[in-house]
Structure formats: C-alpha cells, structure tokens
GROMACS .gro file of C-alpha atoms in nm:
model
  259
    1UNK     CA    1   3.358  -2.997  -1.336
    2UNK     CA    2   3.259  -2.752  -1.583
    3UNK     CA    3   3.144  -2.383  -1.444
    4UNK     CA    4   2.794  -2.423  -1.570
    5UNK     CA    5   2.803  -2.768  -1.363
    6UNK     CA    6   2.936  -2.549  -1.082
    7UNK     CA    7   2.692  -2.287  -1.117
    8UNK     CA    8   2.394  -2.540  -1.208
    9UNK     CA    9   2.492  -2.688  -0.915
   10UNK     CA   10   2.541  -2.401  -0.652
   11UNK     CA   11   2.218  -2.252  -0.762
   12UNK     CA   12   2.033  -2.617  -0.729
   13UNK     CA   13   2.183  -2.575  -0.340
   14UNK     CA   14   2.059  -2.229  -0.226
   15UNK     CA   15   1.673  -2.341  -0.367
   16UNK     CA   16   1.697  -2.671  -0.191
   17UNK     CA   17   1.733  -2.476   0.130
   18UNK     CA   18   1.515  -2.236   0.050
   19UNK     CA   19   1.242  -2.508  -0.038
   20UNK     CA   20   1.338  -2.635   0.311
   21UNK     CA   21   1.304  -2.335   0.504
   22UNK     CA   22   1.005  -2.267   0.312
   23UNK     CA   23   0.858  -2.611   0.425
   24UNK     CA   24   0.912  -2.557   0.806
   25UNK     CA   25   0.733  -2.223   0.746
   26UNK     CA   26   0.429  -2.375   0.579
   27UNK     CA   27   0.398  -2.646   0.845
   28UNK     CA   28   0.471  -2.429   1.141
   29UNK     CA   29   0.759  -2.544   1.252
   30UNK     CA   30   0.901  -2.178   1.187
   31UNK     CA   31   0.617  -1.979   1.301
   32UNK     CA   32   0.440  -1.694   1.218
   33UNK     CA   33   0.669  -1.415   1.368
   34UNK     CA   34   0.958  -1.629   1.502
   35UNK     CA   35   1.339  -1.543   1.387
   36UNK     CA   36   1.494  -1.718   1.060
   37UNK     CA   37   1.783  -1.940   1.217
   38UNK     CA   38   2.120  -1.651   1.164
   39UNK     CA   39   2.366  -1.712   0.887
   40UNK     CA   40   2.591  -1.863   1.064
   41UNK     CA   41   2.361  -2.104   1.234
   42UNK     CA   42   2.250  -2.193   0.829
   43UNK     CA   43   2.538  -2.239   0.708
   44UNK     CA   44   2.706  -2.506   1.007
   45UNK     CA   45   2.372  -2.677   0.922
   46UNK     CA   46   2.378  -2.713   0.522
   47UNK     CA   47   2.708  -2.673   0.514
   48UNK     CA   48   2.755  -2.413   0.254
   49UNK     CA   49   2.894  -2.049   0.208
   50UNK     CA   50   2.753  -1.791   0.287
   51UNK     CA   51   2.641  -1.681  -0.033
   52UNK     CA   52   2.466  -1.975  -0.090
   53UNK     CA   53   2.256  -1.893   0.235
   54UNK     CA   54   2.215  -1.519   0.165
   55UNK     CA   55   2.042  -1.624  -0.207
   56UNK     CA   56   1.822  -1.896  -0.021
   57UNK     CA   57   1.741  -1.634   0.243
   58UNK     CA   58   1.667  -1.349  -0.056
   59UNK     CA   59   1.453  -1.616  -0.214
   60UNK     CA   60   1.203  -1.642   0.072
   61UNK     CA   61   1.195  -1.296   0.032
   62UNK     CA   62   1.142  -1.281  -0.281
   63UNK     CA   63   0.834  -1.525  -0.225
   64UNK     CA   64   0.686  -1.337   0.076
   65UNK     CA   65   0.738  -1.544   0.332
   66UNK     CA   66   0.999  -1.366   0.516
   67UNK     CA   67   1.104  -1.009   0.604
   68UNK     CA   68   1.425  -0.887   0.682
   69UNK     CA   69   1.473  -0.586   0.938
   70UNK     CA   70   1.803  -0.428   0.936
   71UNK     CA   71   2.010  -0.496   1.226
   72UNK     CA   72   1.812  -0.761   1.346
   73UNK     CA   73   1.747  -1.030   1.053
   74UNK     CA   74   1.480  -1.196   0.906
   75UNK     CA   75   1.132  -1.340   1.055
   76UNK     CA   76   0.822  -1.519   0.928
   77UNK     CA   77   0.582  -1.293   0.799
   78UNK     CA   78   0.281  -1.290   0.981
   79UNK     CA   79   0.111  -1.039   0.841
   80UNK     CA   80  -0.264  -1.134   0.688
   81UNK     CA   81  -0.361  -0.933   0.373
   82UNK     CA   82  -0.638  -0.657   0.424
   83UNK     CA   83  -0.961  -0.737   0.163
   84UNK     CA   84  -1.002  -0.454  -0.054
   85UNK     CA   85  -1.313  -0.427  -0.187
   86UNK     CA   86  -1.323  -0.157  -0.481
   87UNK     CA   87  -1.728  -0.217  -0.533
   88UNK     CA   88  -1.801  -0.130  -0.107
   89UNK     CA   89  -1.540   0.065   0.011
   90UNK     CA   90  -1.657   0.409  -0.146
   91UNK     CA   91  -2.036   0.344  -0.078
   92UNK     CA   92  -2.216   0.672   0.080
   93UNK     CA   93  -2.316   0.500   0.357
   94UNK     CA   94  -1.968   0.464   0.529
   95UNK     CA   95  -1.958   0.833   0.486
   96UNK     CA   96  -2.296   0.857   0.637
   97UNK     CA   97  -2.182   0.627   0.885
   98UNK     CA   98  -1.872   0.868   0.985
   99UNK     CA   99  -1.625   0.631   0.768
  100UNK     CA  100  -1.381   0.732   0.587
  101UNK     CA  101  -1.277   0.472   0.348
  102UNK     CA  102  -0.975   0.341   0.495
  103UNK     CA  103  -1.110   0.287   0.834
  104UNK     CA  104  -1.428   0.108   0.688
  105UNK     CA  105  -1.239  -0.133   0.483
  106UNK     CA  106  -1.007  -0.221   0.756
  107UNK     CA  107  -1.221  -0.299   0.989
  108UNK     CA  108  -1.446  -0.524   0.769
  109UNK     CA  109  -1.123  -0.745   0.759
  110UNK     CA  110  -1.102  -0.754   1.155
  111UNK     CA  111  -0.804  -0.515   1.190
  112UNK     CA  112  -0.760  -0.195   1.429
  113UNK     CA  113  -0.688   0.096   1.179
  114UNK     CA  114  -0.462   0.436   1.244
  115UNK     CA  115  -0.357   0.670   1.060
  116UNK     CA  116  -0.084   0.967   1.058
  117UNK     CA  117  -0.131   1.269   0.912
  118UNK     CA  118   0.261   1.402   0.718
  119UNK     CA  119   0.191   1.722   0.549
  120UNK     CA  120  -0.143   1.922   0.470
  121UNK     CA  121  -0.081   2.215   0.254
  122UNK     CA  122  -0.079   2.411  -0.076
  123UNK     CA  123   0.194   2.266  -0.367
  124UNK     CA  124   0.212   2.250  -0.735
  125UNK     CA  125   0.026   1.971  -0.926
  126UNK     CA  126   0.284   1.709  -1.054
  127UNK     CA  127   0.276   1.645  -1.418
  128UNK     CA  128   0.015   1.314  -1.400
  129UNK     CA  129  -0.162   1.489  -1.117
  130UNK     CA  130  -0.263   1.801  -1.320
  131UNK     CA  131  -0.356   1.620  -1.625
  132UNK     CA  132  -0.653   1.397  -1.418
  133UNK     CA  133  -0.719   1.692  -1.247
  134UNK     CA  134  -0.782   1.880  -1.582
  135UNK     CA  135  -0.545   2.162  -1.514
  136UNK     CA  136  -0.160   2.320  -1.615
  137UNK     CA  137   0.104   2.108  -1.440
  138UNK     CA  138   0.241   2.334  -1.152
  139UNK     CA  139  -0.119   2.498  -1.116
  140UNK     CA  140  -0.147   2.533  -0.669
  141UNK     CA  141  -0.363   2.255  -0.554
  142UNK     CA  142  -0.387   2.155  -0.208
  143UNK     CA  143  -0.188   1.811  -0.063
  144UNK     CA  144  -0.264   1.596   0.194
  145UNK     CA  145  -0.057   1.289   0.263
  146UNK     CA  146  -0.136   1.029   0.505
  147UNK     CA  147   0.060   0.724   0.608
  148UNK     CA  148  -0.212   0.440   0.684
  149UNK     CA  149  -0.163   0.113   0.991
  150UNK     CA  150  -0.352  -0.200   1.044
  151UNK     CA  151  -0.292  -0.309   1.395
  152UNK     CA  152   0.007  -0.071   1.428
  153UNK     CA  153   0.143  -0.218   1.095
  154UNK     CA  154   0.204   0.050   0.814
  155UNK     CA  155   0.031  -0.078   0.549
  156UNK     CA  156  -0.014   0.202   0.248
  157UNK     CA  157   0.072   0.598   0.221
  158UNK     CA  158  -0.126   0.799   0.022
  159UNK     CA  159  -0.132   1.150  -0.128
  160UNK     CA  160  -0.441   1.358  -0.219
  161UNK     CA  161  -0.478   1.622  -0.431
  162UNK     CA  162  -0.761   1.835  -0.426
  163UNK     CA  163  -0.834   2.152  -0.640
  164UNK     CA  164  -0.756   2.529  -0.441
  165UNK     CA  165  -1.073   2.684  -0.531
  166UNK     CA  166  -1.290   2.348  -0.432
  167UNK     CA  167  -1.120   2.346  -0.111
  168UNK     CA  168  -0.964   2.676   0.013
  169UNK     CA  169  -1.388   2.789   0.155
  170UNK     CA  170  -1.336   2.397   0.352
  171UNK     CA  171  -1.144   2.467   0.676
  172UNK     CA  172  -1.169   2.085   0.744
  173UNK     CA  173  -1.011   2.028   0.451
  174UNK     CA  174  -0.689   2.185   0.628
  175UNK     CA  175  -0.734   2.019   0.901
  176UNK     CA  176  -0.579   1.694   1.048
  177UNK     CA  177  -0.890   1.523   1.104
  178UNK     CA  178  -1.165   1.622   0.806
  179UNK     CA  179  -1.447   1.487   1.044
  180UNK     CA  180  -1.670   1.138   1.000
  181UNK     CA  181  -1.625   1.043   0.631
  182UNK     CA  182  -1.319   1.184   0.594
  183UNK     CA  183  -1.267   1.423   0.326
  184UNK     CA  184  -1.499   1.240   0.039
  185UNK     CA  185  -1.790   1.327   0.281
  186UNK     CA  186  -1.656   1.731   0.347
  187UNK     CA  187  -1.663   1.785  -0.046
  188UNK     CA  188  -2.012   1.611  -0.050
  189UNK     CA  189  -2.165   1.833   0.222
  190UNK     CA  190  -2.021   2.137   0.031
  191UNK     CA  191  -2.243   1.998  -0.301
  192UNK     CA  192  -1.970   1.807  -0.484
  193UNK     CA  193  -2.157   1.474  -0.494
  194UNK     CA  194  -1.995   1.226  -0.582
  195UNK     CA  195  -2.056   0.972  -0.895
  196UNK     CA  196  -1.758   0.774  -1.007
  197UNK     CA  197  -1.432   0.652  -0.902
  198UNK     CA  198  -1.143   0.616  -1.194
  199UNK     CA  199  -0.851   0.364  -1.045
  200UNK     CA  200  -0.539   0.310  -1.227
  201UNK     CA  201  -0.361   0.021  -1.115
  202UNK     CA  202   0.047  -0.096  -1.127
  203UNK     CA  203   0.297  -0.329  -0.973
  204UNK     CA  204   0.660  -0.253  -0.930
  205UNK     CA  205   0.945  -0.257  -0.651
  206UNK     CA  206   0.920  -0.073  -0.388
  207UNK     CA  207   1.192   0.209  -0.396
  208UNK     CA  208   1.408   0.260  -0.065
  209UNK     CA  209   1.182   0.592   0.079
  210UNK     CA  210   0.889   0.326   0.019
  211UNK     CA  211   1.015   0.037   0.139
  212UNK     CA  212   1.151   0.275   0.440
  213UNK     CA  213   0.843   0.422   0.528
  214UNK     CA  214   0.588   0.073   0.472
  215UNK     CA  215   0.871  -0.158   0.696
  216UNK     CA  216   0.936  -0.386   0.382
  217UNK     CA  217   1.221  -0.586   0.320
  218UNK     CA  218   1.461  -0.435   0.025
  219UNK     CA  219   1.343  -0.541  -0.319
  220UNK     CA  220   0.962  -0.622  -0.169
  221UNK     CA  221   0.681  -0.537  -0.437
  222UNK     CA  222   0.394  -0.261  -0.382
  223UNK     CA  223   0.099  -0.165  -0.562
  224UNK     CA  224   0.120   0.142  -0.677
  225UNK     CA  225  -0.256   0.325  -0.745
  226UNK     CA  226  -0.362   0.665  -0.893
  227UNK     CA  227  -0.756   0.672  -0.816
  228UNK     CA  228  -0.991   0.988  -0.952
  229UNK     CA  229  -1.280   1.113  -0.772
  230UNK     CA  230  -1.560   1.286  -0.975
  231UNK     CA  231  -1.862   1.486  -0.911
  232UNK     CA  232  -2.201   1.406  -1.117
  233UNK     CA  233  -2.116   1.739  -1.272
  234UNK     CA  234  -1.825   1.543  -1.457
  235UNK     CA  235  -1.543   1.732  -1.278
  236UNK     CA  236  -1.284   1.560  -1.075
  237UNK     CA  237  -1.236   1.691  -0.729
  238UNK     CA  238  -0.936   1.444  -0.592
  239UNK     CA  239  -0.664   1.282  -0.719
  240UNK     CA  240  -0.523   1.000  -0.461
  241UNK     CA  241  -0.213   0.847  -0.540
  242UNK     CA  242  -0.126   0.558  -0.309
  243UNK     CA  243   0.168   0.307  -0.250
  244UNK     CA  244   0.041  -0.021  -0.074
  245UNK     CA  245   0.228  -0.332   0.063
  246UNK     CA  246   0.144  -0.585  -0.213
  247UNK     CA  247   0.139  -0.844   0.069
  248UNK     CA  248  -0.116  -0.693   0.237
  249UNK     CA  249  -0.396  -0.618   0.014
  250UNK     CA  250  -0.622  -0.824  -0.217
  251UNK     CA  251  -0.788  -0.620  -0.497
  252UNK     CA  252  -1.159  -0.730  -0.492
  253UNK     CA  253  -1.335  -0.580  -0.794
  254UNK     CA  254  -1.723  -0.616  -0.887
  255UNK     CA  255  -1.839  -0.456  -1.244
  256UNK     CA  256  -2.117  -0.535  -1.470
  257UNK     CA  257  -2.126  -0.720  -1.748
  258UNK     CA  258  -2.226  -0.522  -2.024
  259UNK     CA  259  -2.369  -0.541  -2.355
   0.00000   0.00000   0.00000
C-alpha cells in the first residue's frame, strides 16, 4: 500500500472513532460530565495505536465536546454557554439596580456569578490601551483585573483601564468591591455619564497563561474583546480588555438599521 493509502487510511480511522465517541456524547450515552473511556481502554476497543486514539481524542477537542484536565483526562463538557447580550447588559438600570454588568448578565442566563479581584493599582498604558484611551503609551493609568465564574466555573478575565486623574479623587475605584454597579456606576455618580460603548471583537487560541487561568483544554479557542467606555462629553473613561471561553458565551447584538 502506498503511504498516502496509509495515511488516507490512518486518518479515515482516528475520525471514525471520533465520530463514534462523538455519537455516544450526543445521545447520552457518555454524559454530560462523565470520564472519556482512558487510552488504553480505547485502544483494546478499536484496536489501534495510540496515536490514532490521541488524534480522535484531540478532535473532540477540537469540536468542543470534551475537555482534557491534566493528570486526570478528558470528560464531556457540560458546560452551557452564558447569553451575552451587548444591547442589555450596559443599560443604566442594572447600575441603578446595584448591577454591575457581569453579575446582571449572568444571572439572566440562570447562573450563580463570582468574581476575584487579582491586582488593583497604578501601571503604564500598553500601546493599544493608550491609543483608545487618547493618551502617550506608558502614560500612569490605573488597572484593575478581575477573573470572572459562573457557578464556580471561570468563565472570562478582564482588565480595566481607567484614566489617573478620572479616578485617583474615587477611593472605590481602589477598592475591591466599587459598590452596586460596579465601577461604570462610581464614574457616573462622579458626573462621567455614560453614552456609548465601542467593542472590538477577535477569535484566536487561547495561549497557555489563558488557557491556565479559564480551565481550558490546550489549543481551546477564546474570544478575545477590547470594549471602550465613553462619556457624553466624547471622552473615554475605560478601556476593558477581556479574554472569554468561546464555549461559554454567545454574542447577542441588537443595532439599528440605518439609512
């Protein structure tokens, strides 16, 4: 046999057992949350290598429907995407209501939200940063990065910067917990209403600090998004830049048609 037959071939077996596996998943036979059968155990079954069973196994990966942990192997995913809705999320009256954005959005979808709090302090605007901001790059601006859980899941961690001389007269600001609102609803009290969001919007890999920090399995994708907050004064007071779990968020976005 010719090594493209061999390779056609080989390639032809690792999808058949990942369409397999896949199938049990989708009809519940592997449930939601229950352990993919070991290598071993896969390979006595199909008889193959175990190559051929570490490619199926990276293809249901690949296709969400399994996550590997490290030291302990690889389970049905059984975690439901969070609706994120762009057009409600931001709406004053979350704020009003003592909701920061995060915990408002969450909850709409049913989930129990957290949140930790890394680092809350002055640094230098990145490059990208600065330039939404409207300043130099390395000008001080003040950083506060979160890490973000749905029902004790980490779903998203996000850094915001906010300008030093909007913030350094907010002693919330520094603060673990800004109050109800969260810090959209400090910087409104303080007369920096807000008019428009700005949300920039990629897909990538996730690298390994990302894929660390959100519990994905290596090579798993994220969205990655910069969002601007600005004042009806035209200046913008935040810069948030966020790395989700693709597989747990649904970008929802409403916008008028216009002429």
């Amino acid at each position: 046999m010719a090594s493209s037959e061999v390779a056609s071939s080989a390639k032809a077996k690792y999808l058949q057992i990942a369409d397999d596996l896949a199938a049990q998943i989708r009809s519940g036979a592997l449930a939601a949350g229950a352990a993919v059968p070991s290598e071993t155990e896969l390979m006595g079954r199909y008889g193959v290598a175990s190559g051929t069973v570490r490619k199926a196994v990276a293809e249901l990966r690949t296709t969400q429907l399994i996550e590997t942990h490290h030291g302990r192997g690889s389970f049905v995913r059984s975690r439901p995407p969070v609706q994120r809705k762009s057009s409600d999320r931001f709406r004053r009256s979350h704020r009003k209501a003592g909701k920061a954005a995060y915990i408002a959005e969450t909850e709409q979808s049913g989930g129990k939200p957290s949140v930790n709090v890394l680092f809350i302090g002055p640094v230098e605007a990145p490059q990208e940063i600065a330039e939404r901001l409207g300043i130099p790059a390395g000008t001080q601006v003040l950083a506060r990065k979160r890490r973000y859980f749905r029902d004790g899941v980490p779903t998203e961690e996000a850094t915001s910067y906010l300008p030093w001389d909007v913030v350094k007269d907010i002693p919330e600001m520094f603060a673990e917990n800004p109050g109800g609102g969260g810090i959209y609803a400090r910087l409104e009290d303080r007369g920096h209403t807000l008019s428009e969001f700005t949300e920039t919007v990629r897909a990538r890999l996730a690298s390994k600090p990302e894929a660390s920090a959100l519990a994905l399995s290596p090579g798993s994708p994220v969205i990655h998004l910069v969002r601007s907050a600005e004042t009806k004064s035209g200046r913008v007071v935040e810069v948030c830049d966020t790395i989700m779990a693709a597989d747990q968020f649904v970008l929802d976005y409403r916008f008028p048609a216009g002429d």
